[in-house]
Coordinates of C-alpha atoms and ligand atoms in Angstrom, one line a residue:
X1 CA 130.8 29.4 125.1
X2 CA 130.0 27.4 128.2
X3 CA 132.2 27.2 131.3
X4 CA 135.3 25.1 130.8
X5 CA 135.5 21.8 132.7
X6 CA 139.3 21.7 132.4
X7 CA 141.2 22.0 135.8
X8 CA 144.8 22.0 136.9
X9 CA 145.6 18.5 138.3
X10 CA 146.0 19.7 141.9
X11 CA 146.3 22.8 144.1
X12 CA 150.0 22.5 144.0
X13 CA 149.9 22.3 140.2
X14 CA 148.0 25.6 140.1
X15 CA 150.6 27.3 142.4
X16 CA 153.4 26.0 140.3
X17 CA 151.8 27.2 137.1
X18 CA 151.3 30.7 138.4
X19 CA 154.9 30.7 139.8
X20 CA 156.0 29.6 136.4
X21 CA 154.3 32.6 134.9
X22 CA 155.6 35.0 137.5
X23 CA 159.3 33.9 137.6
X24 CA 161.0 34.9 134.4
X25 CA 162.8 37.8 132.8
X26 CA 161.2 40.1 135.3
X27 CA 163.2 38.6 138.2
X28 CA 166.6 37.9 136.7
X29 CA 166.9 40.3 133.8
X30 CA 164.6 43.3 134.4
X31 CA 164.8 43.5 138.2
X32 CA 168.6 44.1 138.5
X33 CA 168.9 46.5 135.6
X34 CA 165.9 48.6 136.5
X35 CA 167.0 48.7 140.2
X36 CA 170.4 49.7 139.0
X37 CA 168.9 52.5 136.9
X38 CA 166.7 53.8 139.7
X39 CA 169.2 54.1 142.5
X40 CA 169.1 50.7 144.4
X41 CA 167.5 50.3 147.8
X42 CA 164.8 53.0 147.6
X43 CA 163.5 51.5 144.4
X44 CA 163.6 48.0 145.9
X45 CA 161.6 49.2 148.9
X46 CA 159.0 50.8 146.7
X47 CA 158.8 47.7 144.6
X48 CA 158.2 45.5 147.6
X49 CA 155.6 47.9 148.9
X50 CA 153.8 47.8 145.6
X51 CA 153.9 44.1 145.5
X52 CA 152.1 44.0 148.9
X53 CA 149.6 46.8 148.4
X54 CA 148.8 46.4 144.8
X55 CA 150.4 43.3 143.2
X56 CA 148.9 40.8 145.6
X57 CA 145.3 42.2 145.9
X58 CA 145.0 42.8 142.2
X59 CA 146.5 39.4 141.4
X60 CA 143.7 37.9 143.5
X61 CA 141.2 40.1 141.7
X62 CA 142.4 38.9 138.3
X63 CA 142.5 35.2 139.1
X64 CA 139.1 35.3 140.8
X65 CA 137.5 36.8 137.7
X66 CA 138.8 33.9 135.6
X67 CA 137.8 31.4 138.3
X68 CA 134.3 32.8 138.6
X69 CA 133.9 33.0 134.8
X70 CA 135.5 29.7 133.9
X71 CA 135.9 31.0 130.3
X72 CA 138.4 32.9 128.2
X73 CA 139.2 36.3 129.7
X74 CA 137.0 38.2 127.3
X75 CA 134.1 35.8 127.8
X76 CA 134.5 35.7 131.6
X77 CA 134.4 39.5 131.8
X78 CA 131.3 39.7 129.5
X79 CA 129.5 36.9 131.2
X80 CA 130.1 38.2 134.8
X81 CA 129.2 41.8 133.7
X82 CA 125.9 40.4 132.3
X83 CA 125.2 38.5 135.5
X84 CA 125.6 41.8 137.4
X85 CA 123.4 43.8 135.0
X86 CA 126.4 45.8 133.9
X87 CA 127.6 46.6 130.4
X88 CA 128.9 43.7 128.3
X89 CA 131.5 46.2 127.0
X90 CA 133.7 45.1 130.0
X91 CA 134.8 42.2 127.8
X92 CA 136.9 44.7 125.8
X93 CA 139.2 44.8 128.8
X94 CA 140.1 41.2 127.8
X95 CA 141.1 42.5 124.4
X96 CA 143.2 45.3 126.0
X97 CA 145.0 42.6 128.0
X98 CA 145.6 40.6 124.9
X99 CA 147.1 43.6 123.2
X100 CA 149.4 44.2 126.3
X101 CA 150.7 40.6 126.3
X102 CA 151.1 40.8 122.5
X103 CA 153.5 43.7 123.0
X104 CA 155.3 42.1 126.0
X105 CA 155.7 38.7 124.3
X106 CA 157.3 40.4 121.3
X107 CA 160.3 41.6 123.2
X108 CA 160.2 38.7 125.7
X109 CA 160.9 36.3 123.0
X110 CA 163.8 38.4 121.7
X111 CA 165.5 38.7 125.1
X112 CA 164.9 35.0 125.8
X113 CA 166.6 34.4 122.5
X114 CA 169.7 36.0 124.1
X115 CA 169.6 33.3 126.7
X116 CA 169.7 30.7 124.0
X117 CA 172.7 32.5 122.5
X118 CA 174.5 32.7 125.8
X119 CA 173.6 29.1 126.7
X120 CA 175.2 27.8 123.5
X121 CA 178.2 30.2 123.9
X122 CA 178.8 29.0 127.4
X123 CA 178.5 25.3 126.5
X124 CA 181.2 26.0 123.9
X125 CA 183.3 27.5 126.6
X126 CA 183.4 30.9 124.8
X127 CA 183.5 32.8 128.0
X128 CA 186.4 31.1 129.6
X129 CA 189.1 33.5 130.6
X130 CA 187.3 36.7 129.4
X131 CA 187.3 39.9 131.4
X132 CA 184.4 42.3 131.8
X133 CA 185.3 44.5 128.8
X134 CA 185.5 41.4 126.5
X135 CA 182.2 40.0 127.6
X136 CA 180.6 43.3 127.0
X137 CA 182.1 43.7 123.6
X138 CA 181.0 40.2 122.6
X139 CA 177.5 41.0 123.7
X140 CA 177.5 44.2 121.6
X141 CA 178.6 42.3 118.6
X142 CA 175.8 39.8 119.0
X143 CA 173.2 42.6 119.4
X144 CA 174.4 44.3 116.3
X145 CA 173.9 41.1 114.3
X146 CA 170.2 41.0 113.3
X147 CA 170.4 37.6 111.7
X148 CA 171.6 35.8 114.7
X149 CA 169.1 37.6 116.9
X150 CA 166.3 36.8 114.5
X151 CA 167.3 33.2 114.6
X152 CA 167.2 32.8 118.4
X153 CA 163.9 34.9 118.6
X154 CA 162.3 32.5 116.1
X155 CA 163.5 29.5 117.9
X156 CA 162.2 30.6 121.3
X157 CA 158.8 31.7 119.9
X158 CA 158.5 28.4 118.2
X159 CA 159.2 26.5 121.4
X160 CA 156.5 28.6 123.2
X161 CA 153.8 28.3 120.6
X162 CA 154.2 24.5 120.2
X163 CA 153.4 24.0 123.9
X164 CA 150.5 26.5 123.7
X165 CA 149.1 24.8 120.6
X166 CA 149.1 21.5 122.4
X167 CA 146.8 22.9 125.2
X168 CA 147.8 24.0 128.7
X169 CA 150.2 21.1 129.0
X170 CA 150.2 19.0 132.1
X171 CA 153.8 18.4 131.2
X172 CA 154.5 21.9 132.5
X173 CA 153.6 20.8 135.9
X174 CA 156.6 18.5 136.0
X175 CA 158.8 21.1 134.4
X176 CA 157.8 23.7 137.0
X177 CA 158.3 21.1 139.8
X178 CA 161.9 20.5 138.8
X179 CA 162.7 24.0 137.7
X180 CA 162.0 26.0 140.9
X181 CA 164.2 23.9 143.3
X182 CA 167.0 23.8 140.8
X183 CA 166.9 27.5 140.1
X184 CA 166.9 28.3 143.8
X185 CA 169.8 26.0 144.3
X186 CA 171.9 27.6 141.7
X187 CA 171.0 31.1 142.8
X188 CA 172.0 30.2 146.4
X189 CA 175.2 28.9 145.1
X190 CA 175.9 32.1 143.2
X191 CA 174.8 34.3 146.2
X192 CA 177.1 32.2 148.4
X193 CA 180.0 32.7 146.1
X194 CA 179.1 36.4 145.9
X195 CA 179.4 36.6 149.7
X196 CA 183.1 35.8 149.4
X197 CA 183.8 38.7 147.0
X198 CA 184.8 42.3 147.8
X199 CA 181.7 43.6 146.1
X200 CA 179.3 41.8 148.4
X201 CA 179.3 44.5 151.2
X202 CA 178.8 47.4 148.8
X203 CA 176.1 45.3 147.0
X204 CA 174.2 44.8 150.2
X205 CA 174.4 48.5 151.1
X206 CA 173.3 49.5 147.6
X207 CA 170.3 47.1 147.7
X208 CA 169.2 47.6 151.3
X209 CA 170.2 51.0 152.5
X210 CA 167.7 53.3 150.9
X211 CA 168.5 56.9 149.9
X212 CA 165.3 58.7 149.1
X213 CA 167.0 61.8 147.7
X214 CA 166.8 60.4 144.2
X215 CA 163.2 59.3 144.3
X216 CA 161.0 61.2 141.8
X217 CA 157.4 60.5 140.9
X218 CA 158.7 58.7 137.8
X219 CA 160.6 56.2 140.1
X220 CA 157.2 55.4 141.6
X221 CA 155.9 54.6 138.1
X222 CA 158.8 52.3 137.4
X223 CA 158.5 50.5 140.7
X224 CA 154.7 50.0 140.2
X225 CA 155.1 48.8 136.7
X226 CA 157.7 46.4 137.8
X227 CA 155.5 45.0 140.5
X228 CA 152.8 44.2 138.0
X229 CA 155.3 42.8 135.5
X230 CA 157.1 40.5 137.8
X231 CA 153.8 39.1 139.2
X232 CA 152.4 38.7 135.7
X233 CA 149.4 40.9 136.8
X234 CA 147.3 43.3 134.7
X235 CA 147.1 41.7 131.3
X236 CA 144.4 39.0 132.0
X237 CA 147.1 36.4 131.5
X238 CA 146.6 35.0 135.0
X239 CA 142.8 35.4 134.5
X240 CA 143.2 32.7 131.8
X241 CA 144.9 30.4 134.2
X242 CA 142.3 31.1 136.9
X243 CA 139.7 29.6 134.7
X244 CA 141.3 26.2 135.3
X245 CA 141.7 26.6 139.0
X246 CA 140.6 23.7 141.2
X247 CA 137.3 24.0 143.0
X248 CA 138.6 24.0 146.5
X249 CA 141.6 26.2 147.0
X250 CA 142.2 29.4 148.9
X251 CA 143.4 32.1 146.5
X252 CA 145.2 34.3 149.1
X253 CA 147.3 31.3 150.2
X254 CA 148.2 30.4 146.6
X255 CA 149.2 34.0 145.6
X256 CA 151.1 34.5 148.9
X257 CA 153.3 31.5 148.1
X258 CA 153.8 32.7 144.5
X259 CA 154.9 36.2 145.7
X260 CA 157.4 34.9 148.2
X261 CA 159.0 32.7 145.6
X262 CA 159.0 35.5 143.0
X263 CA 160.5 38.2 145.2
X264 CA 163.0 35.6 146.6
X265 CA 164.4 34.9 143.1
X266 CA 164.8 38.6 142.3
X267 CA 166.6 39.3 145.6
X268 CA 169.1 36.4 145.2
X269 CA 169.7 37.4 141.6
X270 CA 170.2 41.0 142.6
X271 CA 172.7 40.1 145.4
X272 CA 174.7 37.9 143.0
X273 CA 174.7 40.4 140.1
X274 CA 175.5 43.6 142.1
X275 CA 178.3 41.8 143.9
X276 CA 179.9 41.3 140.6
X277 CA 179.1 44.9 139.5
X278 CA 180.9 46.3 142.6
X279 CA 183.8 43.8 142.5
X280 CA 184.5 44.7 138.9
X281 CA 183.9 48.4 139.3
X282 CA 181.1 48.4 136.8
X283 CA 178.2 50.8 136.5
X284 CA 175.0 49.6 138.2
X285 CA 173.0 51.7 135.7
X286 CA 174.5 49.7 132.8
X287 CA 171.0 49.0 131.4
X288 CA 169.4 45.9 129.8
X289 CA 172.8 44.2 129.2
X290 CA 173.6 44.1 132.9
X291 CA 173.1 40.4 133.6
X292 CA 174.6 39.3 130.3
X293 CA 177.8 41.0 131.2
X294 CA 178.0 40.2 134.9
X295 CA 177.0 36.6 135.1
X296 CA 179.6 35.1 132.7
X297 CA 182.2 36.9 134.8
X298 CA 180.8 35.7 138.1
X299 CA 180.7 32.1 137.1
X300 CA 184.1 32.2 135.5
X301 CA 185.5 32.6 139.0
X302 CA 183.9 29.3 140.2
X303 CA 185.4 25.8 139.8
X304 CA 183.7 24.3 136.7
X305 CA 182.4 27.8 135.9
X306 CA 181.5 27.1 132.3
X307 CA 179.4 24.1 133.4
X308 CA 177.5 26.2 136.0
X309 CA 177.0 29.0 133.6
X310 CA 175.5 26.7 131.0
X311 CA 173.2 25.1 133.5
X312 CA 172.2 28.5 134.8
X313 CA 171.3 29.8 131.3
X314 CA 169.4 26.6 130.6
X315 CA 167.4 27.1 133.8
X316 CA 166.7 30.7 132.9
X317 CA 165.6 29.7 129.5
X318 CA 163.1 27.2 131.1
X319 CA 161.9 29.9 133.4
X320 CA 161.2 32.4 130.6
X321 CA 159.6 29.6 128.6
X322 CA 157.0 29.0 131.3
X323 CA 156.3 32.7 131.4
X324 CA 156.0 33.2 127.7
X325 CA 153.6 30.3 127.6
X326 CA 151.5 32.2 130.0
X327 CA 151.8 35.4 128.0
X328 CA 150.5 33.6 124.9
X329 CA 147.7 31.8 126.6
X330 CA 145.1 34.6 126.8
X331 CA 145.5 35.6 123.1
X332 CA 145.0 32.0 122.1
X333 CA 142.2 31.4 124.6
X334 CA 140.3 34.5 123.2
X335 CA 140.7 33.4 119.6
X336 CA 139.6 29.9 120.6
X337 CA 136.6 31.4 122.4
X338 CA 135.6 32.9 119.1
X339 CA 135.5 29.5 117.5
X340 CA 139.1 29.2 116.0
X341 CA 140.9 25.9 116.4
X342 CA 143.7 25.9 119.0
X343 CA 146.4 25.0 116.6
X344 CA 145.4 27.8 114.1
X345 CA 145.0 30.3 116.9
X346 CA 148.5 29.5 118.2
X347 CA 149.9 29.8 114.7
X348 CA 148.2 33.2 114.1
X349 CA 149.4 34.5 117.4
X350 CA 152.9 33.1 116.9
X351 CA 153.3 34.7 113.5
X352 CA 152.0 38.2 114.5
X353 CA 154.2 38.2 117.6
X354 CA 157.2 37.2 115.5
X355 CA 156.7 40.1 113.2
X356 CA 156.3 42.5 116.0
X357 CA 159.4 41.1 117.6
X358 CA 161.5 42.1 114.6
X359 CA 161.1 45.7 115.8
X360 CA 163.0 44.8 118.9
X361 CA 165.6 42.8 117.0
X362 CA 166.3 45.6 114.5
X363 CA 166.4 48.3 117.1
X364 CA 170.0 47.2 117.9
X365 CA 171.1 47.3 114.2
X366 CA 169.1 48.8 111.3
X367 CA 166.8 50.9 113.6
X368 CA 169.4 51.8 116.2
X369 CA 169.1 55.5 115.3
X370 CA 165.3 55.5 115.1
X371 CA 163.9 57.3 118.1
X372 CA 160.2 57.6 117.5
X373 CA 159.3 59.0 121.0
X374 CA 161.1 60.5 124.1
X375 CA 164.4 59.9 122.4
X376 CA 164.0 56.1 123.1
X377 CA 164.6 53.3 120.6
X378 CA 161.8 50.9 119.6
X379 CA 163.2 48.3 122.0
X380 CA 163.3 50.8 124.9
X381 CA 159.7 51.9 124.1
X382 CA 158.3 48.4 123.8
X383 CA 160.0 47.3 127.1
X384 CA 158.7 50.3 128.9
X385 CA 155.2 51.5 127.8
X386 CA 153.3 48.2 128.0
X387 CA 154.9 47.3 131.3
X388 CA 154.7 50.6 133.0
X389 CA 151.4 52.0 131.6
X390 CA 149.3 49.2 130.1
X391 CA 149.8 46.7 132.9
X392 CA 148.9 49.1 135.7
X393 CA 145.9 50.5 133.7
X394 CA 144.7 46.9 133.0
X395 CA 145.2 46.0 136.6
X396 CA 143.2 49.1 137.7
X397 CA 140.3 48.1 135.5
X398 CA 140.4 44.5 136.6
X399 CA 140.4 45.6 140.2
X400 CA 137.4 47.9 139.6
X401 CA 135.6 45.1 137.9
X402 CA 136.3 42.5 140.6
X403 CA 135.6 44.7 143.6
X404 CA 132.8 46.9 142.3
X405 CA 131.1 45.6 139.2
X406 CA 130.8 41.8 139.2
X407 CA 128.4 40.1 141.6
X408 CA 130.1 40.2 144.9
X409 CA 128.8 36.7 146.0
X410 CA 130.6 35.2 143.0
X411 CA 133.7 37.1 143.9
X412 CA 133.6 35.8 147.4
X413 CA 133.1 32.2 146.3
X414 CA 136.0 32.6 143.8
X415 CA 138.3 34.0 146.4
X416 CA 137.8 30.8 148.4
X417 CA 138.1 32.3 151.9
X418 CA 135.6 33.0 154.6
X419 CA 133.6 36.2 155.0
X420 CA 136.3 38.1 156.9
X421 CA 139.0 37.3 154.4
X422 CA 136.7 38.5 151.6
X423 CA 135.8 41.8 153.4
X424 CA 139.5 42.4 154.0
X425 CA 140.4 41.9 150.3
X426 CA 137.5 44.0 149.2
X427 CA 138.4 46.9 151.5
X428 CA 142.1 46.8 150.4
X429 CA 141.3 46.7 146.7
X430 CA 138.5 49.4 146.9
X431 CA 140.3 51.8 149.1
X432 CA 144.0 51.2 148.8
X433 CA 144.9 49.5 145.6
X434 CA 142.6 51.3 143.2
X435 CA 143.3 54.9 144.5
X436 CA 147.1 54.1 144.7
X437 CA 147.3 53.1 141.0
X438 CA 145.4 56.2 140.0
X439 CA 147.6 58.4 142.2
X440 CA 150.9 57.0 140.9
X441 CA 149.9 57.2 137.3
X442 CA 148.6 60.7 137.6
X443 CA 151.5 62.0 139.7
X444 CA 154.1 60.3 137.5
X445 CA 152.8 61.1 134.1
X446 CA 151.1 64.4 134.3
Ligands
LIG1 N1 156.1 37.8 135.2 C1 156.8 37.6 134.0 C2 158.3 37.8 134.3 O1 158.6 38.3 135.4 C3 156.4 38.4 132.8 C4 154.9 38.4 132.6 C5 154.2 39.6 132.5 C6 154.2 37.2 132.3 C7 152.8 39.6 132.3 C8 152.8 37.2 132.1 C9 152.1 38.4 132.1 O2 159.2 37.6 133.5

């Protein structure tokens, strides 16, 4: 296939699209509970360090491969490898990325379905006057009902695949444009309210005063995986977006903006959620249900609480929607690159992801007792292994490809900076990011 001529409408559109991919479940759902499970501030510090040392340089590597190749991830990798006289087998890295996003999208759609459920429940005023225990019990009842969960999973995946089938929609640009400011506004409102509660002080201490006593090599693995996940790096998904990047744009500037927005959302969400946790005397290590139990309580305290809560879940839903569209894109692009029509490719991807998603749905009911590995349920495994092992592994290979294998003049042109900027990027990726991923994976897993 020849290089694509399609481009994002403007530099701003590209930044918004990547931000849309980055900001999602990772910031508002995963960040608080994983931080809660890993002891708070020390984890946060590690995660931010990984964003800077690994996330950003590898994100640039990933996008520049797509931009230099201007094809689907598999084809870009194959094409650039051939240009450099290296093995065409590098294209299989694109397939590995597709497998990673396949696994991620399968639970992503299920958890986003919970947002639909909560949105509807809050519009109906179902949370009015409930305490922490009642909200938690309601959530448990929902999880144990496979039919309701399958329904919202189906609905969400359908929403995603229709947009993907229609092509990388320019409509997204407008959506992203509106979404980010609104999301920030509500998060600020929530954090502002949190500042008036008793739990605010303890929440800040918990989030920002690190205690390194509890940090094990495995905590490093969790923090690294989360850095990749939240930035959407390591699965060739951003590579697919890089293919449509405008000709003249500096990649470091673009990803810098994305990272600031992304970490900002997580911090605000963390402050709001942990303030509720400490005000209510809840356990920070509550797990994946954390935000679903805390947010309804937080909003209930505000004037017009039900209204804010509904709006908030609606915004979250839109944020996960833009991320899941990005998750689906590389799979559809790869199939399309092999000659399948876009609509068919989207249908095939949608159906397979839907089936895989049932595993997550059922692991709260029929399969609740099924612990195939490490005494974890299917849901725990699918939310952990692809994020914490496949993404870093994919990111590692992408980094090796971009900084060692592909023609370096093409890499330089695609980074869109001068000579110095390129050298700096190359040195960081070659001598910091690549060894660091290897070190953390080996130390944590062996
Ligand atoms: N970054 C997204 C989030 O935080 C998840 C994601 C991972 C999207 C990998 C694309 C690729 O929710």
